[in-house]
Short mmCIF file of C-alpha atoms in Angstrom, two decimals:
data_model
loop_
_atom_site.label_atom_id
_atom_site.label_comp_id
_atom_site.label_asym_id
_atom_site.label_seq_id
_atom_site.Cartn_x
_atom_site.Cartn_y
_atom_site.Cartn_z
CA GLU U 1 161.09 327.82 154.54
CA ASN U 2 159.68 331.11 153.67
CA ASN U 3 160.29 331.39 150.30
CA ALA U 4 163.45 331.79 151.24
CA GLN U 5 166.73 332.05 148.62
CA VAL U 6 168.99 329.27 149.66
CA ASP U 7 170.91 329.37 146.97
CA ALA U 8 171.58 333.16 146.63
CA THR U 9 175.16 334.25 145.32
CA ASP U 10 178.01 336.10 146.44
CA VAL U 11 180.18 338.01 144.14
CA MET U 12 182.78 335.08 144.38
CA LYS U 13 179.74 332.40 144.10
CA HIS U 14 179.66 331.38 147.16
CA THR U 15 175.94 330.02 148.38
CA PRO U 16 174.96 329.95 152.25
CA LEU U 17 176.27 325.90 152.12
CA PHE U 18 179.69 327.29 151.03
CA ARG U 19 179.92 329.71 154.21
CA ALA U 20 177.48 326.77 156.14
CA CYS U 21 180.63 324.32 155.08
CA GLU U 22 183.55 326.06 155.82
CA MET U 23 182.75 327.28 159.23
CA GLY U 24 181.77 323.63 160.36
CA HIS U 25 178.48 324.73 160.54
CA LYS U 26 176.87 320.91 160.62
CA ASP U 27 173.40 322.42 161.15
CA VAL U 28 173.06 325.04 159.22
CA ILE U 29 173.80 322.15 156.80
CA GLN U 30 171.61 319.57 157.55
CA THR U 31 168.54 322.80 157.31
CA LEU U 32 169.96 324.27 153.82
CA ILE U 33 170.31 321.02 151.88
CA LYS U 34 167.09 319.96 154.09
CA GLY U 35 165.57 322.79 152.38
CA GLY U 36 166.46 322.39 148.98
CA ALA U 37 169.95 323.71 148.73
CA ARG U 38 172.37 322.74 145.94
CA VAL U 39 175.08 320.40 146.32
CA ASP U 40 176.57 320.02 143.01
CA LEU U 41 177.55 324.11 142.67
CA VAL U 42 181.22 325.56 142.62
CA ASP U 43 182.95 328.63 142.82
CA GLN U 44 184.11 330.98 140.56
CA ASP U 45 187.44 328.99 141.30
CA GLY U 46 185.50 325.76 140.67
CA HIS U 47 185.89 325.05 144.07
CA SER U 48 183.42 322.51 145.84
CA LEU U 49 181.54 322.95 149.26
CA LEU U 50 183.95 319.84 150.30
CA HIS U 51 186.80 321.33 148.76
CA TRP U 52 185.57 324.54 151.29
CA ALA U 53 184.70 322.24 154.29
CA ALA U 54 188.81 321.38 153.95
CA LEU U 55 190.24 324.03 153.89
CA GLY U 56 188.08 325.75 157.25
CA GLY U 57 190.08 322.82 158.74
CA ASN U 58 186.16 320.44 158.96
CA ALA U 59 186.96 317.18 158.69
CA ASP U 60 183.87 316.32 160.29
CA VAL U 61 182.02 318.28 157.67
CA CYS U 62 184.50 316.96 155.04
CA GLN U 63 183.57 313.35 155.78
CA ILE U 64 179.78 314.23 155.97
CA LEU U 65 179.48 315.81 152.70
CA ILE U 66 182.08 312.52 151.36
CA GLU U 67 179.33 310.10 153.24
CA ASN U 68 176.49 312.18 151.40
CA LYS U 69 178.24 311.77 147.73
CA ILE U 70 178.33 315.65 148.49
CA ASN U 71 181.90 316.55 146.58
#
């Protein structure tokens, strides 16, 4: 919405979706995905969205990602 860059990255190549997965923000995750955020990216160390969700201790987010075939 409003031409936001949903896949903008920080210095570690983390997008807002990486941070939302790490922090367990399910509503933000859904909004970003609906807004066209790429779900196939990895960070500078090769870690995926699923990795960051697990690292953050967010089993419910991990389940959502797995159910939607997002690793």
